[in-house]
Coordinates of C-alpha atoms in Angstrom, one line a residue:
X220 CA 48.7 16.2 -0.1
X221 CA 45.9 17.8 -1.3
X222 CA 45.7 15.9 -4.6
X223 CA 46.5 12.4 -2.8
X224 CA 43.5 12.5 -0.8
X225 CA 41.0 13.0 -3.5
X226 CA 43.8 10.4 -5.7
X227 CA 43.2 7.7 -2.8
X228 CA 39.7 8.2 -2.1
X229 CA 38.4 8.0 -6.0
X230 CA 40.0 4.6 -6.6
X231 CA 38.5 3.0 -3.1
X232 CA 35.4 4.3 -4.2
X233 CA 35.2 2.7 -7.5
X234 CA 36.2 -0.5 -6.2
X235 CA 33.8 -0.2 -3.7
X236 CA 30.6 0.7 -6.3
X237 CA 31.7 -1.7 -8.8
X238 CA 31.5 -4.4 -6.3
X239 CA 29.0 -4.0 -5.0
X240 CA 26.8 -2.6 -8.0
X241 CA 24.1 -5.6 -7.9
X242 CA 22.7 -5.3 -4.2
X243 CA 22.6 -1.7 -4.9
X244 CA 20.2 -2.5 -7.5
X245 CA 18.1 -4.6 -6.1
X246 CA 18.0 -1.7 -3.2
X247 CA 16.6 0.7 -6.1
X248 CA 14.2 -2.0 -7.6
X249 CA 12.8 -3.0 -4.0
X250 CA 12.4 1.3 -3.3
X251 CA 10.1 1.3 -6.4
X252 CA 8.0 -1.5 -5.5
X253 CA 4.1 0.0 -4.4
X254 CA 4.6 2.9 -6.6
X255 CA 1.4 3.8 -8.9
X256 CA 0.9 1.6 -12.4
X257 CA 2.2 3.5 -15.2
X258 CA -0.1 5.1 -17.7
X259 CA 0.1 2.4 -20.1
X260 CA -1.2 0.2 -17.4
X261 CA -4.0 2.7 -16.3
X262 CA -5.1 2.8 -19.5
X263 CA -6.7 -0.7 -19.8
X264 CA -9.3 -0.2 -17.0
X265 CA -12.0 1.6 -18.9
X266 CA -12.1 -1.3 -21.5
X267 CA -12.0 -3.8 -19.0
X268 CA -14.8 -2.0 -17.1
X269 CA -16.9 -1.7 -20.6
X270 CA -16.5 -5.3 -21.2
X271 CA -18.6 -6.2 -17.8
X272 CA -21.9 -7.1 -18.5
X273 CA -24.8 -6.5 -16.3
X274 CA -25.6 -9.7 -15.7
X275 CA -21.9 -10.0 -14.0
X276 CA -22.3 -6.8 -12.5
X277 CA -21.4 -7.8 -9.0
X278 CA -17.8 -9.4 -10.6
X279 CA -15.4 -6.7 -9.9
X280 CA -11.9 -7.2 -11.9
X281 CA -9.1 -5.9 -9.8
X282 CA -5.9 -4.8 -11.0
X283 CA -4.2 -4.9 -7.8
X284 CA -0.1 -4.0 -7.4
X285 CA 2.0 -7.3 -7.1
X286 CA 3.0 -8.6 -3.5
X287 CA 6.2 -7.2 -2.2
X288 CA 8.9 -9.7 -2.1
X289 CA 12.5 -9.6 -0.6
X290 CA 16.0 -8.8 -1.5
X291 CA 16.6 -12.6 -2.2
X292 CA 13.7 -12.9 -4.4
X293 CA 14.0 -9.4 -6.3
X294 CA 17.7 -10.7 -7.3
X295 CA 16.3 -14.1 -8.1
X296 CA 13.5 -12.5 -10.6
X297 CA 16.3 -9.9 -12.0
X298 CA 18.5 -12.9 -13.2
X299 CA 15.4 -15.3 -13.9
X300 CA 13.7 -12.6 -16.3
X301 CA 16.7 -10.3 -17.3
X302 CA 19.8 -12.7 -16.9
X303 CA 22.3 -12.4 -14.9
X304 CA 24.6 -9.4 -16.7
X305 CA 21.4 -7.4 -16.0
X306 CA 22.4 -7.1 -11.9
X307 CA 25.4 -4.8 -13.5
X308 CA 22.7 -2.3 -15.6
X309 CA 24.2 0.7 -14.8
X310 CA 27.7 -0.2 -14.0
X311 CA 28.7 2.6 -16.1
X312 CA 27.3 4.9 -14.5
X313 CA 28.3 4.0 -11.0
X314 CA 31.7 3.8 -12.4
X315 CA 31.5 7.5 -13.4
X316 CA 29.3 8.4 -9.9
X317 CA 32.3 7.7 -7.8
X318 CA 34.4 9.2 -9.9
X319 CA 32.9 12.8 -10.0
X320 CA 31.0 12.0 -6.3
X321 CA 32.6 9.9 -4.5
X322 CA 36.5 11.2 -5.4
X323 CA 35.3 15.2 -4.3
X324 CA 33.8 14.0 -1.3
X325 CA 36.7 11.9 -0.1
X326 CA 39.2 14.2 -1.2
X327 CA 37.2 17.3 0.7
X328 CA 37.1 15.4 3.8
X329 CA 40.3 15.1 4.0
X330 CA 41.6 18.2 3.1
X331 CA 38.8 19.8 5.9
X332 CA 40.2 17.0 8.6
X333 CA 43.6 17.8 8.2
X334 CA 42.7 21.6 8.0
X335 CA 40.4 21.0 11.5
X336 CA 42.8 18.9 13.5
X337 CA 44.7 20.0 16.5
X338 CA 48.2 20.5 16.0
X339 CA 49.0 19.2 19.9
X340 CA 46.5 16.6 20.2
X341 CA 46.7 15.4 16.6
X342 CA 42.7 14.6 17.1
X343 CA 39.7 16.2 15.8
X344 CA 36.1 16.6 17.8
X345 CA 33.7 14.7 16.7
X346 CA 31.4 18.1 15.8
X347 CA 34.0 18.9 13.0
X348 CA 34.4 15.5 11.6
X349 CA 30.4 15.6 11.1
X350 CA 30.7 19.2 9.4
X351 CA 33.4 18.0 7.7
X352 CA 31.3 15.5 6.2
X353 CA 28.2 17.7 5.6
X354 CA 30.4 20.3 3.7
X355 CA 32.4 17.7 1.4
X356 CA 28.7 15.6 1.0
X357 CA 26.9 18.6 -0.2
X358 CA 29.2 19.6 -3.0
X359 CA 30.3 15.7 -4.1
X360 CA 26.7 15.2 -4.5
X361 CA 26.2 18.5 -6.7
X362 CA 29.2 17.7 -8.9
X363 CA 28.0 14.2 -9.3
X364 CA 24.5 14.3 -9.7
X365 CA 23.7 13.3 -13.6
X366 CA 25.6 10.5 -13.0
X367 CA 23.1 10.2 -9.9
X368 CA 20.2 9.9 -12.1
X369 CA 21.7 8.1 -15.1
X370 CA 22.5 5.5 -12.7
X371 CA 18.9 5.2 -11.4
X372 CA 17.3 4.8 -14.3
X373 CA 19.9 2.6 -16.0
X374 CA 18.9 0.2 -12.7
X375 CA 15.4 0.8 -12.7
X376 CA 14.7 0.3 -16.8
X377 CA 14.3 -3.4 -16.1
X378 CA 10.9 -3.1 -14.5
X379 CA 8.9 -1.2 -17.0
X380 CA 7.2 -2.7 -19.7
X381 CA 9.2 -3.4 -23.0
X382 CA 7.3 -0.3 -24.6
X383 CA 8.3 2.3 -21.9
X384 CA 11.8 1.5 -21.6
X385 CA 14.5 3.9 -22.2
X386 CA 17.1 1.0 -23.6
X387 CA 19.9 3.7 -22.7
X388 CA 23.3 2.4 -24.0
X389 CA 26.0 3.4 -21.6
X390 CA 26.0 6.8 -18.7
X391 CA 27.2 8.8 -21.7
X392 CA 24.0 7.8 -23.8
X393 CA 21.8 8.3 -20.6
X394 CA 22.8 11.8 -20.2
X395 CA 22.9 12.8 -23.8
X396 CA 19.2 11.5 -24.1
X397 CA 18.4 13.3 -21.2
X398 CA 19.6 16.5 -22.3
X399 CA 17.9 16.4 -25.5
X400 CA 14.6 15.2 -24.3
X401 CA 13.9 16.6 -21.0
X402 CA 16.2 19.6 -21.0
X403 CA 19.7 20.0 -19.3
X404 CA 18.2 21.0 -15.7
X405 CA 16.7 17.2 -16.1
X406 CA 20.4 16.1 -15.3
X407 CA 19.8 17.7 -11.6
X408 CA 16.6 16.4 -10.8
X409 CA 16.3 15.2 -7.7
X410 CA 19.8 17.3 -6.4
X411 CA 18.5 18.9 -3.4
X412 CA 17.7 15.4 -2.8
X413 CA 21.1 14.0 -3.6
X414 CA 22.6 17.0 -1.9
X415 CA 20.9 16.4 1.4
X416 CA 21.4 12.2 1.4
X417 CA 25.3 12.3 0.0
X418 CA 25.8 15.2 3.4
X419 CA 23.7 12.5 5.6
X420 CA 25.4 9.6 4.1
X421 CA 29.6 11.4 4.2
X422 CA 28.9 13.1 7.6
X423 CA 27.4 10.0 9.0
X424 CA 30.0 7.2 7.1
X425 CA 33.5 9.2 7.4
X426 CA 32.9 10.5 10.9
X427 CA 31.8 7.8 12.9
X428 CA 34.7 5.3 11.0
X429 CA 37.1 8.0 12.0
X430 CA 35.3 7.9 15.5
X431 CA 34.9 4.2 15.9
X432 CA 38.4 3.1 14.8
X433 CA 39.8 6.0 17.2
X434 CA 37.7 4.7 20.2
X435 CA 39.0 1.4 18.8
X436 CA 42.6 2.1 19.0
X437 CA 42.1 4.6 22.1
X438 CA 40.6 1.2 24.3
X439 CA 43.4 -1.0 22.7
X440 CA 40.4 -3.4 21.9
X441 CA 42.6 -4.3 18.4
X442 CA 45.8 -2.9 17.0
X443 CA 45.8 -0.9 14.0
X444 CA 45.1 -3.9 10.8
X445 CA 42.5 -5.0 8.8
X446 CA 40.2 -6.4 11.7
X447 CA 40.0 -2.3 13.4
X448 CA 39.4 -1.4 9.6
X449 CA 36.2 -3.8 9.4
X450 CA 35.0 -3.5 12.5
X451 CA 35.0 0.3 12.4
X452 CA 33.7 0.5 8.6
X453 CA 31.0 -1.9 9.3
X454 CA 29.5 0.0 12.0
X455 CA 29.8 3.2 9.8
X456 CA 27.9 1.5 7.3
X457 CA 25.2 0.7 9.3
X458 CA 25.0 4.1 10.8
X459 CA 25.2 5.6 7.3
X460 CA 22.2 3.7 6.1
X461 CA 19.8 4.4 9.1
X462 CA 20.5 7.6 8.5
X463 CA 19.9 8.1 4.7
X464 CA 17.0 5.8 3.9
X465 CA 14.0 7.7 4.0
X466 CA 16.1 10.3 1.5
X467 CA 16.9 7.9 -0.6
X468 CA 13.7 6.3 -1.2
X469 CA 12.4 9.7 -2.2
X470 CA 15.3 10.4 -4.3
X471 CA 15.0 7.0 -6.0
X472 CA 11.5 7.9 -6.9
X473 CA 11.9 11.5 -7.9
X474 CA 14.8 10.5 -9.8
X475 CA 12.7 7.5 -11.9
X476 CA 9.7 9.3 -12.7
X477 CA 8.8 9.8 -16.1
X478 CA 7.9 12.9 -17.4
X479 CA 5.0 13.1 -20.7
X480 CA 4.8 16.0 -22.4
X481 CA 2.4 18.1 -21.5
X482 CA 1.3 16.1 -18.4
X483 CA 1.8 16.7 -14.8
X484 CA 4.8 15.2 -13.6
X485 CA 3.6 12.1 -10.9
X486 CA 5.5 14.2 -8.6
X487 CA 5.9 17.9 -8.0
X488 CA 9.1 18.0 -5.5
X489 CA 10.5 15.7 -2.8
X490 CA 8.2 17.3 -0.3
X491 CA 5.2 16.2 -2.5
X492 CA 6.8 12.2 -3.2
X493 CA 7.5 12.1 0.5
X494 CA 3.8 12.9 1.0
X495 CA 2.1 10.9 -1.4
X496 CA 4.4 7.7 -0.7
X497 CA 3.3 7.8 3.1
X498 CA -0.1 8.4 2.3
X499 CA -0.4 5.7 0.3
X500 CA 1.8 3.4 1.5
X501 CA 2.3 4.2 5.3
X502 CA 5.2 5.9 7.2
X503 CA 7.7 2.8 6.8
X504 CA 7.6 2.5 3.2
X505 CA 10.5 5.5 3.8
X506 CA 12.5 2.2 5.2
X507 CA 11.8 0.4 2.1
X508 CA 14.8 -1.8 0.6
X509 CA 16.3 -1.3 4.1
X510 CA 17.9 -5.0 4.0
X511 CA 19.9 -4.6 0.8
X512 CA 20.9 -1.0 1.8
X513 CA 22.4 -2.3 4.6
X514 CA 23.6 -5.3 2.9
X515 CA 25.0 -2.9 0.4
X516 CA 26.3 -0.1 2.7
X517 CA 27.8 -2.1 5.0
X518 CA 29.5 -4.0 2.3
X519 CA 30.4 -0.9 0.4
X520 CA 31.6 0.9 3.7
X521 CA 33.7 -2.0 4.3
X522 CA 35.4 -2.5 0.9
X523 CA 35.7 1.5 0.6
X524 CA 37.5 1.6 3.8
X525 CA 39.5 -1.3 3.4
X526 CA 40.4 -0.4 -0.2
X527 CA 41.7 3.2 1.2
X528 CA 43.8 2.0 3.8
X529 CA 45.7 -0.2 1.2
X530 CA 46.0 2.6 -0.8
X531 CA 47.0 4.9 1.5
X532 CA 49.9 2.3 2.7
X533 CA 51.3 2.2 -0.8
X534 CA 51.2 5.9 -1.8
X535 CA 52.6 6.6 1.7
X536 CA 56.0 7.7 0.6
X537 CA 54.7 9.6 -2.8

């Protein structure tokens, strides 16, 4: 049973990423929006400011950040300037994230909730269901985490200058570049991170659809079919993404950020990115790329859900 679980959970969580892999990265484009120029850019404001001449003196030239735009107009300026194969950078990698992520914490979860259930009852308190999820989030995360970062910076490569991009290949070129350029601890940058949004997101996402579709079925407000399974996945997805949003901009960020040799990193630690984005961009910039992560997690939470039940019907007898 054991095996089954992390078996059924693995292959509803790829079809889950994979489909919907392009709102996730518009999510991750729209969380780096505001950030700091890069240094290339910094670079061309002492010859701009030598160029003024006295006599224009009170002409300042001002390299302001662009506007912020939407979901709707992020994805329309990914497939205007990239084409339209670039809303799957990364695929790979998300394809691998579930696989090494997604599959332990599913298959955790389960093996915990069957472990915690009550033998009379044949229910399980809300409390355990959330520690359930906190446990099997925490390690899923750890197991999974290069594929974390390959993943962000296969998504985010699009918005950098031609010059600074990393062009990697596939999530096995990613990693290998990584390794050999940044060191091997650069594949688990960001994990505390990943660790404490993938036990926010699994505690908050598995829990309250095992809650909602029991409170469901409990009420007899809809019999046990696909409409329970929406209803219930949906509002764990929305759940799961007011819950993990300020992490995850912060992981986004702390994941992206390019390190030069023998240069301080833009960011020392999460504590230090959490501190410089609200300084300089306000406290809700932590809610940043809230509409596609909701339009992504509730999505996701649905198809993932869905997906496992199916699953779960025809590996019922095996």
């Amino acid at each position: 049973m054991g095996f089954k679980g992390f078996f059924e959970g693995g292959i509803a969580s790829i079809v889950a990423g994979c489909s919907t892999h392009p709102l996730d990265l518009i999510k991750v484009r729209m969380q780096l929006q505001g950030e700091a120029p890069a240094p290339a850019l910094q670079t061309l404001r002492p010859a701009l400011a030598f160029h003024t001449t006295a006599g224009h003196a009170h002409h300042h030239i001002s390299l302001l950040p662009p506007p912020r735009v939407g979901p709707v107009a992020v994805g329309a300026r990914i497939i205007q300037q990239e084409g339209v194969a670039a809303l799957f950078s990364g695929v790979s990698a998300t394809v691998l994230r579930q696989t090494l992520y997604s599959t332990t914490r599913m298959g955790l979860y389960d093996i915990l909730k069957q472990k915690w259930t009550d033998p009379n009852s044949n229910n399980i308190p809300l409390m355990r269901k959330i520690a359930a999820g906190l446990i099997a989030g925490g390690i899923g995360a750890a197991v999974g985490n290069p594929a974390d970062v390959a993943m962000v910076r296969m998504q985010a490569d699009g918005r950098l200058p031609l010059a600074q991009r990393r062009n990697y290949k596939s999530v096995v070129d990613a990693i290998s570049q990584m390794a050999k350029s940044e060191g091997v601890t650069s594949l688990w940058r960001g994990s505390s991170l990943t660790v404490n949004r993938a036990m926010l997101v699994t505690a908050s996402q598995l829990a309250s659809y095992d809650q909602f579709k029991e409170i469901i079925l409990e009420k007899h407000l809809m019999k046990d079919g696909l409409g329970t399974h929406v209803t219930a996945s949906f509002a764990a997805g929305f759940v799961a993404a007011v819950a993990s949003n300020p992490v995850d901009v912060i992981k986004t960020r702390v994941m992206n950020m390019k390190v030069e040799a023998g240069m301080a990193p833009p960011y020392s630690g999460a504590m230090d990115c959490a501190m410089k984005t609200i300084r300089a961009e306000g406290p809700m910039s932590l809610y940043k790329g809230f509409i596609p992560t909701i339009s992504r997690q509730g999505p996701f939470t649905v198809v993932l859900f869905v997906t496992l039940e199916q699953v779960r019907k025809l590996l019922k007898d095996f």
